[in-house]
Amino acid sequence: MAINKIEFLKKVDLFRNFSDKELEEIAKYFHEKHYNKGDYLFFEEEAEPGIYILVDGLVKLLKETPDGKTIIVRLVFPKELFGWVEFGNKKPRYTYTAQAVLPSTVLYMSNQDFINLSMKYPQLALMITCDLSEKLLETYEVLKSIASGKVEERIAKLLIELGDKIGQETPEGYLVIEAPITRQDIAEMTGTTVETAIRIMSKWKKEGIIDAQRGKIVLKDLDYLEELAGY
């Protein structure tokens, strides 16, 4: 069943100040695409530039390091943008591969359509470009963090970020992250081995800092994690 693109765009921060008539025009540039769990949306070296907005599901953005390791540089949640745009065939340095973690639906706009849209709505084009640039800089910061910080610090930062984005507070004051994030995902997002991720998460569970079950991570001692992360 096709989504109502206009109603969806109203819920995305970048589009909230546009009228229904303007959104009707903007929606024409976006094309709906569906992916099964495990499908690749695009590969880093082969990807065409363009803009994606996740409608539902979950997408992970992957980067391969020079030594052959695969790192998850970002998880994309519904209503978030990813991808990149090019002007004059100048490709950004920090691009990535995108893979669906769950069955996912996206709205896609090609690079050429983005340029055409820019002519009609320069303010929106600037906002989108800034948003995508910020996300690419975050990718760079993740790679820098992996090269420097301690593993426990990196995992703590990851859990805090996930808690901020999708965590639900319980009556006890805990943050519950409900998402199918595996130890493998945590390892790839923090540049460590699965064995190390399991060891640290098990240690924290035993100490009552977190509680981890299938499809759910509960942050029980946020103060400890924030201190460890240097916040």
mmCIF file with all atom_site columns, C-alpha atoms in Angstrom:
data_model
loop_
_atom_site.group_PDB
_atom_site.id
_atom_site.type_symbol
_atom_site.label_atom_id
_atom_site.label_alt_id
_atom_site.label_comp_id
_atom_site.label_asym_id
_atom_site.label_entity_id
_atom_site.label_seq_id
_atom_site.pdbx_PDB_ins_code
_atom_site.Cartn_x
_atom_site.Cartn_y
_atom_site.Cartn_z
_atom_site.occupancy
_atom_site.B_iso_or_equiv
_atom_site.pdbx_formal_charge
_atom_site.auth_seq_id
_atom_site.auth_comp_id
_atom_site.auth_asym_id
_atom_site.auth_atom_id
_atom_site.pdbx_PDB_model_num
ATOM 1   C CA . MET A 1 1   ? 0.000  0.000   0.000   1.00 0.00 ? 1   MET A CA 1
ATOM 2   C CA . ALA A 1 2   ? 1.429  3.358   -1.103  1.00 0.00 ? 2   ALA A CA 1
ATOM 3   C CA . ILE A 1 3   ? 2.111  5.876   1.635   1.00 0.00 ? 3   ILE A CA 1
ATOM 4   C CA . ASN A 1 4   ? 0.629  9.362   1.719   1.00 0.00 ? 4   ASN A CA 1
ATOM 5   C CA . LYS A 1 5   ? 3.825  11.271  0.946   1.00 0.00 ? 5   LYS A CA 1
ATOM 6   C CA . ILE A 1 6   ? 2.406  14.675  1.848   1.00 0.00 ? 6   ILE A CA 1
ATOM 7   C CA . GLU A 1 7   ? 1.173  13.575  5.272   1.00 0.00 ? 7   GLU A CA 1
ATOM 8   C CA . PHE A 1 8   ? 4.487  11.863  5.955   1.00 0.00 ? 8   PHE A CA 1
ATOM 9   C CA . LEU A 1 9   ? 6.588  14.879  4.938   1.00 0.00 ? 9   LEU A CA 1
ATOM 10  C CA . LYS A 1 10  ? 4.595  17.027  7.366   1.00 0.00 ? 10  LYS A CA 1
ATOM 11  C CA . LYS A 1 11  ? 6.079  14.919  10.181  1.00 0.00 ? 11  LYS A CA 1
ATOM 12  C CA . VAL A 1 12  ? 9.681  15.459  9.032   1.00 0.00 ? 12  VAL A CA 1
ATOM 13  C CA . ASP A 1 13  ? 11.274 18.510  10.700  1.00 0.00 ? 13  ASP A CA 1
ATOM 14  C CA . LEU A 1 14  ? 12.738 19.937  7.496   1.00 0.00 ? 14  LEU A CA 1
ATOM 15  C CA . PHE A 1 15  ? 9.318  20.136  5.833   1.00 0.00 ? 15  PHE A CA 1
ATOM 16  C CA . ARG A 1 16  ? 7.103  21.336  8.688   1.00 0.00 ? 16  ARG A CA 1
ATOM 17  C CA . ASN A 1 17  ? 6.982  24.984  7.608   1.00 0.00 ? 17  ASN A CA 1
ATOM 18  C CA . PHE A 1 18  ? 5.754  24.295  4.090   1.00 0.00 ? 18  PHE A CA 1
ATOM 19  C CA . SER A 1 19  ? 2.132  24.611  2.983   1.00 0.00 ? 19  SER A CA 1
ATOM 20  C CA . ASP A 1 20  ? 0.093  21.679  1.681   1.00 0.00 ? 20  ASP A CA 1
ATOM 21  C CA . LYS A 1 21  ? 0.380  23.098  -1.822  1.00 0.00 ? 21  LYS A CA 1
ATOM 22  C CA . GLU A 1 22  ? 4.165  23.362  -1.555  1.00 0.00 ? 22  GLU A CA 1
ATOM 23  C CA . LEU A 1 23  ? 4.415  19.849  -0.090  1.00 0.00 ? 23  LEU A CA 1
ATOM 24  C CA . GLU A 1 24  ? 2.317  18.517  -2.945  1.00 0.00 ? 24  GLU A CA 1
ATOM 25  C CA . GLU A 1 25  ? 4.899  19.904  -5.364  1.00 0.00 ? 25  GLU A CA 1
ATOM 26  C CA . ILE A 1 26  ? 7.875  18.709  -3.285  1.00 0.00 ? 26  ILE A CA 1
ATOM 27  C CA . ALA A 1 27  ? 6.376  15.210  -2.931  1.00 0.00 ? 27  ALA A CA 1
ATOM 28  C CA . LYS A 1 28  ? 6.499  14.762  -6.710  1.00 0.00 ? 28  LYS A CA 1
ATOM 29  C CA . TYR A 1 29  ? 10.283 14.621  -6.519  1.00 0.00 ? 29  TYR A CA 1
ATOM 30  C CA . PHE A 1 30  ? 10.293 11.712  -4.040  1.00 0.00 ? 30  PHE A CA 1
ATOM 31  C CA . HIS A 1 31  ? 9.839  8.108   -5.144  1.00 0.00 ? 31  HIS A CA 1
ATOM 32  C CA . GLU A 1 32  ? 8.772  5.324   -2.787  1.00 0.00 ? 32  GLU A CA 1
ATOM 33  C CA . LYS A 1 33  ? 11.066 2.287   -2.497  1.00 0.00 ? 33  LYS A CA 1
ATOM 34  C CA . HIS A 1 34  ? 10.761 -0.884  -0.432  1.00 0.00 ? 34  HIS A CA 1
ATOM 35  C CA . TYR A 1 35  ? 13.501 -3.174  0.885   1.00 0.00 ? 35  TYR A CA 1
ATOM 36  C CA . ASN A 1 36  ? 13.449 -6.521  2.665   1.00 0.00 ? 36  ASN A CA 1
ATOM 37  C CA . LYS A 1 37  ? 15.497 -7.245  5.767   1.00 0.00 ? 37  LYS A CA 1
ATOM 38  C CA . GLY A 1 38  ? 19.141 -7.590  4.741   1.00 0.00 ? 38  GLY A CA 1
ATOM 39  C CA . ASP A 1 39  ? 18.739 -5.862  1.372   1.00 0.00 ? 39  ASP A CA 1
ATOM 40  C CA . TYR A 1 40  ? 21.346 -3.305  0.383   1.00 0.00 ? 40  TYR A CA 1
ATOM 41  C CA . LEU A 1 41  ? 19.984 0.085   -0.625  1.00 0.00 ? 41  LEU A CA 1
ATOM 42  C CA . PHE A 1 42  ? 23.318 1.032   -2.177  1.00 0.00 ? 42  PHE A CA 1
ATOM 43  C CA . PHE A 1 43  ? 27.025 0.241   -2.002  1.00 0.00 ? 43  PHE A CA 1
ATOM 44  C CA . GLU A 1 44  ? 29.634 2.869   -1.212  1.00 0.00 ? 44  GLU A CA 1
ATOM 45  C CA . GLU A 1 45  ? 31.676 2.576   -4.412  1.00 0.00 ? 45  GLU A CA 1
ATOM 46  C CA . GLU A 1 46  ? 28.686 2.139   -6.739  1.00 0.00 ? 46  GLU A CA 1
ATOM 47  C CA . ALA A 1 47  ? 26.159 4.512   -5.211  1.00 0.00 ? 47  ALA A CA 1
ATOM 48  C CA . GLU A 1 48  ? 24.552 7.294   -7.178  1.00 0.00 ? 48  GLU A CA 1
ATOM 49  C CA . PRO A 1 49  ? 24.148 10.524  -5.214  1.00 0.00 ? 49  PRO A CA 1
ATOM 50  C CA . GLY A 1 50  ? 20.667 11.253  -3.926  1.00 0.00 ? 50  GLY A CA 1
ATOM 51  C CA . ILE A 1 51  ? 18.543 11.806  -0.847  1.00 0.00 ? 51  ILE A CA 1
ATOM 52  C CA . TYR A 1 52  ? 16.762 9.146   1.180   1.00 0.00 ? 52  TYR A CA 1
ATOM 53  C CA . ILE A 1 53  ? 14.218 9.637   3.964   1.00 0.00 ? 53  ILE A CA 1
ATOM 54  C CA . LEU A 1 54  ? 13.388 6.564   6.018   1.00 0.00 ? 54  LEU A CA 1
ATOM 55  C CA . VAL A 1 55  ? 9.626  6.130   6.307   1.00 0.00 ? 55  VAL A CA 1
ATOM 56  C CA . ASP A 1 56  ? 9.592  2.965   8.412   1.00 0.00 ? 56  ASP A CA 1
ATOM 57  C CA . GLY A 1 57  ? 11.992 0.197   9.381   1.00 0.00 ? 57  GLY A CA 1
ATOM 58  C CA . LEU A 1 58  ? 15.660 0.570   10.315  1.00 0.00 ? 58  LEU A CA 1
ATOM 59  C CA . VAL A 1 59  ? 18.749 1.119   8.137   1.00 0.00 ? 59  VAL A CA 1
ATOM 60  C CA . LYS A 1 60  ? 22.424 0.855   9.028   1.00 0.00 ? 60  LYS A CA 1
ATOM 61  C CA . LEU A 1 61  ? 25.152 2.819   7.258   1.00 0.00 ? 61  LEU A CA 1
ATOM 62  C CA . LEU A 1 62  ? 28.390 0.879   6.825   1.00 0.00 ? 62  LEU A CA 1
ATOM 63  C CA . LYS A 1 63  ? 31.966 1.914   6.143   1.00 0.00 ? 63  LYS A CA 1
ATOM 64  C CA . GLU A 1 64  ? 34.851 -0.402  5.322   1.00 0.00 ? 64  GLU A CA 1
ATOM 65  C CA . THR A 1 65  ? 38.165 0.565   6.911   1.00 0.00 ? 65  THR A CA 1
ATOM 66  C CA . PRO A 1 66  ? 41.521 0.264   5.098   1.00 0.00 ? 66  PRO A CA 1
ATOM 67  C CA . ASP A 1 67  ? 42.272 -2.932  7.053   1.00 0.00 ? 67  ASP A CA 1
ATOM 68  C CA . GLY A 1 68  ? 39.055 -4.583  5.823   1.00 0.00 ? 68  GLY A CA 1
ATOM 69  C CA . LYS A 1 69  ? 36.863 -4.137  8.903   1.00 0.00 ? 69  LYS A CA 1
ATOM 70  C CA . THR A 1 70  ? 33.207 -3.183  8.526   1.00 0.00 ? 70  THR A CA 1
ATOM 71  C CA . ILE A 1 71  ? 31.999 -0.420  10.843  1.00 0.00 ? 71  ILE A CA 1
ATOM 72  C CA . ILE A 1 72  ? 28.445 0.810   11.346  1.00 0.00 ? 72  ILE A CA 1
ATOM 73  C CA . VAL A 1 73  ? 28.828 4.576   11.325  1.00 0.00 ? 73  VAL A CA 1
ATOM 74  C CA . ARG A 1 74  ? 25.159 5.321   11.929  1.00 0.00 ? 74  ARG A CA 1
ATOM 75  C CA . LEU A 1 75  ? 21.742 3.784   12.444  1.00 0.00 ? 75  LEU A CA 1
ATOM 76  C CA . VAL A 1 76  ? 18.966 5.573   10.559  1.00 0.00 ? 76  VAL A CA 1
ATOM 77  C CA . PHE A 1 77  ? 15.548 5.806   12.217  1.00 0.00 ? 77  PHE A CA 1
ATOM 78  C CA . PRO A 1 78  ? 12.193 6.824   10.671  1.00 0.00 ? 78  PRO A CA 1
ATOM 79  C CA . LYS A 1 79  ? 11.926 10.463  9.518   1.00 0.00 ? 79  LYS A CA 1
ATOM 80  C CA . GLU A 1 80  ? 15.732 10.799  9.282   1.00 0.00 ? 80  GLU A CA 1
ATOM 81  C CA . LEU A 1 81  ? 17.631 11.714  6.103   1.00 0.00 ? 81  LEU A CA 1
ATOM 82  C CA . PHE A 1 82  ? 20.682 9.985   4.651   1.00 0.00 ? 82  PHE A CA 1
ATOM 83  C CA . GLY A 1 83  ? 22.578 9.872   1.376   1.00 0.00 ? 83  GLY A CA 1
ATOM 84  C CA . TRP A 1 84  ? 24.432 12.793  -0.186  1.00 0.00 ? 84  TRP A CA 1
ATOM 85  C CA . VAL A 1 85  ? 24.212 15.298  -3.010  1.00 0.00 ? 85  VAL A CA 1
ATOM 86  C CA . GLU A 1 86  ? 26.788 16.376  -5.559  1.00 0.00 ? 86  GLU A CA 1
ATOM 87  C CA . PHE A 1 87  ? 27.382 19.612  -7.397  1.00 0.00 ? 87  PHE A CA 1
ATOM 88  C CA . GLY A 1 88  ? 29.773 19.500  -10.335 1.00 0.00 ? 88  GLY A CA 1
ATOM 89  C CA . ASN A 1 89  ? 30.482 15.763  -9.844  1.00 0.00 ? 89  ASN A CA 1
ATOM 90  C CA . LYS A 1 90  ? 32.408 16.400  -6.634  1.00 0.00 ? 90  LYS A CA 1
ATOM 91  C CA . LYS A 1 91  ? 31.733 13.390  -4.391  1.00 0.00 ? 91  LYS A CA 1
ATOM 92  C CA . PRO A 1 92  ? 31.985 13.809  -0.588  1.00 0.00 ? 92  PRO A CA 1
ATOM 93  C CA . ARG A 1 93  ? 34.956 12.043  0.954   1.00 0.00 ? 93  ARG A CA 1
ATOM 94  C CA . TYR A 1 94  ? 33.035 10.172  3.636   1.00 0.00 ? 94  TYR A CA 1
ATOM 95  C CA . THR A 1 95  ? 30.324 8.107   1.969   1.00 0.00 ? 95  THR A CA 1
ATOM 96  C CA . TYR A 1 96  ? 29.049 4.677   2.948   1.00 0.00 ? 96  TYR A CA 1
ATOM 97  C CA . THR A 1 97  ? 27.006 1.564   2.155   1.00 0.00 ? 97  THR A CA 1
ATOM 98  C CA . ALA A 1 98  ? 23.377 1.321   3.342   1.00 0.00 ? 98  ALA A CA 1
ATOM 99  C CA . GLN A 1 99  ? 21.639 -1.911  4.408   1.00 0.00 ? 99  GLN A CA 1
ATOM 100 C CA . ALA A 1 100 ? 18.136 -2.559  5.746   1.00 0.00 ? 100 ALA A CA 1
ATOM 101 C CA . VAL A 1 101 ? 18.169 -4.030  9.269   1.00 0.00 ? 101 VAL A CA 1
ATOM 102 C CA . LEU A 1 102 ? 14.381 -4.503  9.116   1.00 0.00 ? 102 LEU A CA 1
ATOM 103 C CA . PRO A 1 103 ? 11.904 -4.420  6.214   1.00 0.00 ? 103 PRO A CA 1
ATOM 104 C CA . SER A 1 104 ? 12.133 -0.738  5.303   1.00 0.00 ? 104 SER A CA 1
ATOM 105 C CA . THR A 1 105 ? 10.395 1.875   3.181   1.00 0.00 ? 105 THR A CA 1
ATOM 106 C CA . VAL A 1 106 ? 12.160 5.012   1.973   1.00 0.00 ? 106 VAL A CA 1
ATOM 107 C CA . LEU A 1 107 ? 11.408 8.078   -0.087  1.00 0.00 ? 107 LEU A CA 1
ATOM 108 C CA . TYR A 1 108 ? 14.181 8.678   -2.613  1.00 0.00 ? 108 TYR A CA 1
ATOM 109 C CA . MET A 1 109 ? 15.093 11.790  -4.591  1.00 0.00 ? 109 MET A CA 1
ATOM 110 C CA . SER A 1 110 ? 17.780 11.626  -7.285  1.00 0.00 ? 110 SER A CA 1
ATOM 111 C CA . ASN A 1 111 ? 20.625 14.118  -7.361  1.00 0.00 ? 111 ASN A CA 1
ATOM 112 C CA . GLN A 1 112 ? 19.270 15.718  -10.545 1.00 0.00 ? 112 GLN A CA 1
ATOM 113 C CA . ASP A 1 113 ? 15.801 16.054  -9.038  1.00 0.00 ? 113 ASP A CA 1
ATOM 114 C CA . PHE A 1 114 ? 17.382 17.689  -5.996  1.00 0.00 ? 114 PHE A CA 1
ATOM 115 C CA . ILE A 1 115 ? 19.100 20.237  -8.246  1.00 0.00 ? 115 ILE A CA 1
ATOM 116 C CA . ASN A 1 116 ? 15.776 20.894  -10.001 1.00 0.00 ? 116 ASN A CA 1
ATOM 117 C CA . LEU A 1 117 ? 14.036 21.285  -6.633  1.00 0.00 ? 117 LEU A CA 1
ATOM 118 C CA . SER A 1 118 ? 16.744 23.732  -5.557  1.00 0.00 ? 118 SER A CA 1
ATOM 119 C CA . MET A 1 119 ? 15.644 26.120  -8.293  1.00 0.00 ? 119 MET A CA 1
ATOM 120 C CA . LYS A 1 120 ? 12.093 26.272  -6.892  1.00 0.00 ? 120 LYS A CA 1
ATOM 121 C CA . TYR A 1 121 ? 12.824 26.032  -3.164  1.00 0.00 ? 121 TYR A CA 1
ATOM 122 C CA . PRO A 1 122 ? 16.372 27.293  -2.460  1.00 0.00 ? 122 PRO A CA 1
ATOM 123 C CA . GLN A 1 123 ? 15.696 27.542  1.293   1.00 0.00 ? 123 GLN A CA 1
ATOM 124 C CA . LEU A 1 124 ? 14.696 23.865  1.478   1.00 0.00 ? 124 LEU A CA 1
ATOM 125 C CA . ALA A 1 125 ? 17.688 22.869  -0.635  1.00 0.00 ? 125 ALA A CA 1
ATOM 126 C CA . LEU A 1 126 ? 19.998 24.702  1.765   1.00 0.00 ? 126 LEU A CA 1
ATOM 127 C CA . MET A 1 127 ? 18.377 23.015  4.782   1.00 0.00 ? 127 MET A CA 1
ATOM 128 C CA . ILE A 1 128 ? 18.698 19.565  3.223   1.00 0.00 ? 128 ILE A CA 1
ATOM 129 C CA . THR A 1 129 ? 22.321 20.184  2.210   1.00 0.00 ? 129 THR A CA 1
ATOM 130 C CA . CYS A 1 130 ? 23.194 21.349  5.738   1.00 0.00 ? 130 CYS A CA 1
ATOM 131 C CA . ASP A 1 131 ? 21.458 18.336  7.287   1.00 0.00 ? 131 ASP A CA 1
ATOM 132 C CA . LEU A 1 132 ? 23.271 15.865  5.028   1.00 0.00 ? 132 LEU A CA 1
ATOM 133 C CA . SER A 1 133 ? 26.604 17.650  5.580   1.00 0.00 ? 133 SER A CA 1
ATOM 134 C CA . GLU A 1 134 ? 26.119 17.451  9.345   1.00 0.00 ? 134 GLU A CA 1
ATOM 135 C CA . LYS A 1 135 ? 25.428 13.724  9.101   1.00 0.00 ? 135 LYS A CA 1
ATOM 136 C CA . LEU A 1 136 ? 28.564 13.175  7.000   1.00 0.00 ? 136 LEU A CA 1
ATOM 137 C CA . LEU A 1 137 ? 30.622 15.065  9.596   1.00 0.00 ? 137 LEU A CA 1
ATOM 138 C CA . GLU A 1 138 ? 29.127 12.809  12.281  1.00 0.00 ? 138 GLU A CA 1
ATOM 139 C CA . THR A 1 139 ? 30.332 9.844   10.211  1.00 0.00 ? 139 THR A CA 1
ATOM 140 C CA . TYR A 1 140 ? 33.835 11.317  10.274  1.00 0.00 ? 140 TYR A CA 1
ATOM 141 C CA . GLU A 1 141 ? 33.638 11.826  14.054  1.00 0.00 ? 141 GLU A CA 1
ATOM 142 C CA . VAL A 1 142 ? 32.597 8.190   14.536  1.00 0.00 ? 142 VAL A CA 1
ATOM 143 C CA . LEU A 1 143 ? 35.625 7.038   12.555  1.00 0.00 ? 143 LEU A CA 1
ATOM 144 C CA . LYS A 1 144 ? 37.898 9.312   14.621  1.00 0.00 ? 144 LYS A CA 1
ATOM 145 C CA . SER A 1 145 ? 36.377 8.030   17.873  1.00 0.00 ? 145 SER A CA 1
ATOM 146 C CA . ILE A 1 146 ? 36.926 4.423   16.850  1.00 0.00 ? 146 ILE A CA 1
ATOM 147 C CA . ALA A 1 147 ? 40.569 5.197   16.166  1.00 0.00 ? 147 ALA A CA 1
ATOM 148 C CA . SER A 1 148 ? 41.129 6.737   19.597  1.00 0.00 ? 148 SER A CA 1
ATOM 149 C CA . GLY A 1 149 ? 38.707 6.197   22.489  1.00 0.00 ? 149 GLY A CA 1
ATOM 150 C CA . LYS A 1 150 ? 38.568 3.133   24.748  1.00 0.00 ? 150 LYS A CA 1
ATOM 151 C CA . VAL A 1 151 ? 36.080 0.425   23.827  1.00 0.00 ? 151 VAL A CA 1
ATOM 152 C CA . GLU A 1 152 ? 33.991 0.795   27.013  1.00 0.00 ? 152 GLU A CA 1
ATOM 153 C CA . GLU A 1 153 ? 33.766 4.548   26.399  1.00 0.00 ? 153 GLU A CA 1
ATOM 154 C CA . ARG A 1 154 ? 32.643 3.995   22.791  1.00 0.00 ? 154 ARG A CA 1
ATOM 155 C CA . ILE A 1 155 ? 29.959 1.481   23.774  1.00 0.00 ? 155 ILE A CA 1
ATOM 156 C CA . ALA A 1 156 ? 28.716 3.803   26.531  1.00 0.00 ? 156 ALA A CA 1
ATOM 157 C CA . LYS A 1 157 ? 28.462 6.686   24.033  1.00 0.00 ? 157 LYS A CA 1
ATOM 158 C CA . LEU A 1 158 ? 26.566 4.467   21.593  1.00 0.00 ? 158 LEU A CA 1
ATOM 159 C CA . LEU A 1 159 ? 24.027 3.357   24.208  1.00 0.00 ? 159 LEU A CA 1
ATOM 160 C CA . ILE A 1 160 ? 23.509 6.950   25.368  1.00 0.00 ? 160 ILE A CA 1
ATOM 161 C CA . GLU A 1 161 ? 22.943 8.100   21.770  1.00 0.00 ? 161 GLU A CA 1
ATOM 162 C CA . LEU A 1 162 ? 20.436 5.315   21.151  1.00 0.00 ? 162 LEU A CA 1
ATOM 163 C CA . GLY A 1 163 ? 18.710 6.156   24.417  1.00 0.00 ? 163 GLY A CA 1
ATOM 164 C CA . ASP A 1 164 ? 18.455 9.816   23.391  1.00 0.00 ? 164 ASP A CA 1
ATOM 165 C CA . LYS A 1 165 ? 17.020 8.970   19.969  1.00 0.00 ? 165 LYS A CA 1
ATOM 166 C CA . ILE A 1 166 ? 14.612 6.121   20.621  1.00 0.00 ? 166 ILE A CA 1
ATOM 167 C CA . GLY A 1 167 ? 14.699 5.418   24.362  1.00 0.00 ? 167 GLY A CA 1
ATOM 168 C CA . GLN A 1 168 ? 11.449 5.281   26.338  1.00 0.00 ? 168 GLN A CA 1
ATOM 169 C CA . GLU A 1 169 ? 11.564 6.245   30.014  1.00 0.00 ? 169 GLU A CA 1
ATOM 170 C CA . THR A 1 170 ? 10.106 3.799   32.524  1.00 0.00 ? 170 THR A CA 1
ATOM 171 C CA . PRO A 1 171 ? 8.412  4.715   35.849  1.00 0.00 ? 171 PRO A CA 1
ATOM 172 C CA . GLU A 1 172 ? 11.674 3.708   37.571  1.00 0.00 ? 172 GLU A CA 1
ATOM 173 C CA . GLY A 1 173 ? 13.595 6.304   35.542  1.00 0.00 ? 173 GLY A CA 1
ATOM 174 C CA . TYR A 1 174 ? 15.321 3.795   33.257  1.00 0.00 ? 174 TYR A CA 1
ATOM 175 C CA . LEU A 1 175 ? 15.674 4.222   29.481  1.00 0.00 ? 175 LEU A CA 1
ATOM 176 C CA . VAL A 1 176 ? 14.474 1.309   27.350  1.00 0.00 ? 176 VAL A CA 1
ATOM 177 C CA . ILE A 1 177 ? 15.870 0.935   23.830  1.00 0.00 ? 177 ILE A CA 1
ATOM 178 C CA . GLU A 1 178 ? 13.546 -1.314  21.850  1.00 0.00 ? 178 GLU A CA 1
ATOM 179 C CA . ALA A 1 179 ? 15.296 -2.198  18.606  1.00 0.00 ? 179 ALA A CA 1
ATOM 180 C CA . PRO A 1 180 ? 16.753 -5.387  17.075  1.00 0.00 ? 180 PRO A CA 1
ATOM 181 C CA . ILE A 1 181 ? 20.351 -4.370  17.796  1.00 0.00 ? 181 ILE A CA 1
ATOM 182 C CA . THR A 1 182 ? 22.665 -7.366  18.139  1.00 0.00 ? 182 THR A CA 1
ATOM 183 C CA . ARG A 1 183 ? 26.059 -7.683  19.793  1.00 0.00 ? 183 ARG A CA 1
ATOM 184 C CA . GLN A 1 184 ? 27.456 -7.882  16.252  1.00 0.00 ? 184 GLN A CA 1
ATOM 185 C CA . ASP A 1 185 ? 25.866 -4.494  15.493  1.00 0.00 ? 185 ASP A CA 1
ATOM 186 C CA . ILE A 1 186 ? 27.310 -3.004  18.681  1.00 0.00 ? 186 ILE A CA 1
ATOM 187 C CA . ALA A 1 187 ? 30.747 -4.370  17.780  1.00 0.00 ? 187 ALA A CA 1
ATOM 188 C CA . GLU A 1 188 ? 30.557 -2.910  14.266  1.00 0.00 ? 188 GLU A CA 1
ATOM 189 C CA . MET A 1 189 ? 29.323 0.449   15.548  1.00 0.00 ? 189 MET A CA 1
ATOM 190 C CA . THR A 1 190 ? 32.199 0.741   18.018  1.00 0.00 ? 190 THR A CA 1
ATOM 191 C CA . GLY A 1 191 ? 35.020 -0.800  16.017  1.00 0.00 ? 191 GLY A CA 1
ATOM 192 C CA . THR A 1 192 ? 35.636 -3.779  18.267  1.00 0.00 ? 192 THR A CA 1
ATOM 193 C CA . THR A 1 193 ? 35.177 -7.542  18.182  1.00 0.00 ? 193 THR A CA 1
ATOM 194 C CA . VAL A 1 194 ? 31.919 -9.348  18.930  1.00 0.00 ? 194 VAL A CA 1
ATOM 195 C CA . GLU A 1 195 ? 33.650 -11.127 21.815  1.00 0.00 ? 195 GLU A CA 1
ATOM 196 C CA . THR A 1 196 ? 34.679 -7.821  23.400  1.00 0.00 ? 196 THR A CA 1
ATOM 197 C CA . ALA A 1 197 ? 31.181 -6.357  22.975  1.00 0.00 ? 197 ALA A CA 1
ATOM 198 C CA . ILE A 1 198 ? 29.661 -9.461  24.613  1.00 0.00 ? 198 ILE A CA 1
ATOM 199 C CA . ARG A 1 199 ? 32.157 -9.316  27.488  1.00 0.00 ? 199 ARG A CA 1
ATOM 200 C CA . ILE A 1 200 ? 31.507 -5.640  28.259  1.00 0.00 ? 200 ILE A CA 1
ATOM 201 C CA . MET A 1 201 ? 27.724 -5.906  27.940  1.00 0.00 ? 201 MET A CA 1
ATOM 202 C CA . SER A 1 202 ? 27.680 -9.041  30.141  1.00 0.00 ? 202 SER A CA 1
ATOM 203 C CA . LYS A 1 203 ? 29.826 -7.305  32.757  1.00 0.00 ? 203 LYS A CA 1
ATOM 204 C CA . TRP A 1 204 ? 27.503 -4.288  32.832  1.00 0.00 ? 204 TRP A CA 1
ATOM 205 C CA . LYS A 1 205 ? 24.470 -6.534  33.053  1.00 0.00 ? 205 LYS A CA 1
ATOM 206 C CA . LYS A 1 206 ? 25.957 -8.377  36.040  1.00 0.00 ? 206 LYS A CA 1
ATOM 207 C CA . GLU A 1 207 ? 26.745 -5.028  37.729  1.00 0.00 ? 207 GLU A CA 1
ATOM 208 C CA . GLY A 1 208 ? 23.179 -3.777  37.183  1.00 0.00 ? 208 GLY A CA 1
ATOM 209 C CA . ILE A 1 209 ? 24.194 -0.981  34.814  1.00 0.00 ? 209 ILE A CA 1
ATOM 210 C CA . ILE A 1 210 ? 22.119 -2.341  31.935  1.00 0.00 ? 210 ILE A CA 1
ATOM 211 C CA . ASP A 1 211 ? 19.706 -5.158  31.266  1.00 0.00 ? 211 ASP A CA 1
ATOM 212 C CA . ALA A 1 212 ? 19.858 -6.714  27.815  1.00 0.00 ? 212 ALA A CA 1
ATOM 213 C CA . GLN A 1 213 ? 17.276 -9.041  26.308  1.00 0.00 ? 213 GLN A CA 1
ATOM 214 C CA . ARG A 1 214 ? 16.364 -9.977  22.741  1.00 0.00 ? 214 ARG A CA 1
ATOM 215 C CA . GLY A 1 215 ? 15.285 -6.801  20.972  1.00 0.00 ? 215 GLY A CA 1
ATOM 216 C CA . LYS A 1 216 ? 15.624 -4.638  24.084  1.00 0.00 ? 216 LYS A CA 1
ATOM 217 C CA . ILE A 1 217 ? 18.366 -2.880  26.066  1.00 0.00 ? 217 ILE A CA 1
ATOM 218 C CA . VAL A 1 218 ? 17.513 -1.176  29.372  1.00 0.00 ? 218 VAL A CA 1
ATOM 219 C CA . LEU A 1 219 ? 19.845 1.571   30.586  1.00 0.00 ? 219 LEU A CA 1
ATOM 220 C CA . LYS A 1 220 ? 19.527 1.309   34.364  1.00 0.00 ? 220 LYS A CA 1
ATOM 221 C CA . ASP A 1 221 ? 22.496 3.425   35.489  1.00 0.00 ? 221 ASP A CA 1
ATOM 222 C CA . LEU A 1 222 ? 22.673 6.321   33.031  1.00 0.00 ? 222 LEU A CA 1
ATOM 223 C CA . ASP A 1 223 ? 24.918 8.345   35.358  1.00 0.00 ? 223 ASP A CA 1
ATOM 224 C CA . TYR A 1 224 ? 27.593 5.647   35.204  1.00 0.00 ? 224 TYR A CA 1
ATOM 225 C CA . LEU A 1 225 ? 27.443 5.465   31.415  1.00 0.00 ? 225 LEU A CA 1
ATOM 226 C CA . GLU A 1 226 ? 27.594 9.250   31.049  1.00 0.00 ? 226 GLU A CA 1
ATOM 227 C CA . GLU A 1 227 ? 30.615 9.459   33.386  1.00 0.00 ? 227 GLU A CA 1
ATOM 228 C CA . LEU A 1 228 ? 32.315 6.687   31.438  1.00 0.00 ? 228 LEU A CA 1
ATOM 229 C CA . ALA A 1 229 ? 31.554 8.478   28.153  1.00 0.00 ? 229 ALA A CA 1
ATOM 230 C CA . GLY A 1 230 ? 32.999 11.727  29.493  1.00 0.00 ? 230 GLY A CA 1
ATOM 231 C CA . TYR A 1 231 ? 29.749 13.711  29.455  1.00 0.00 ? 231 TYR A CA 1
#
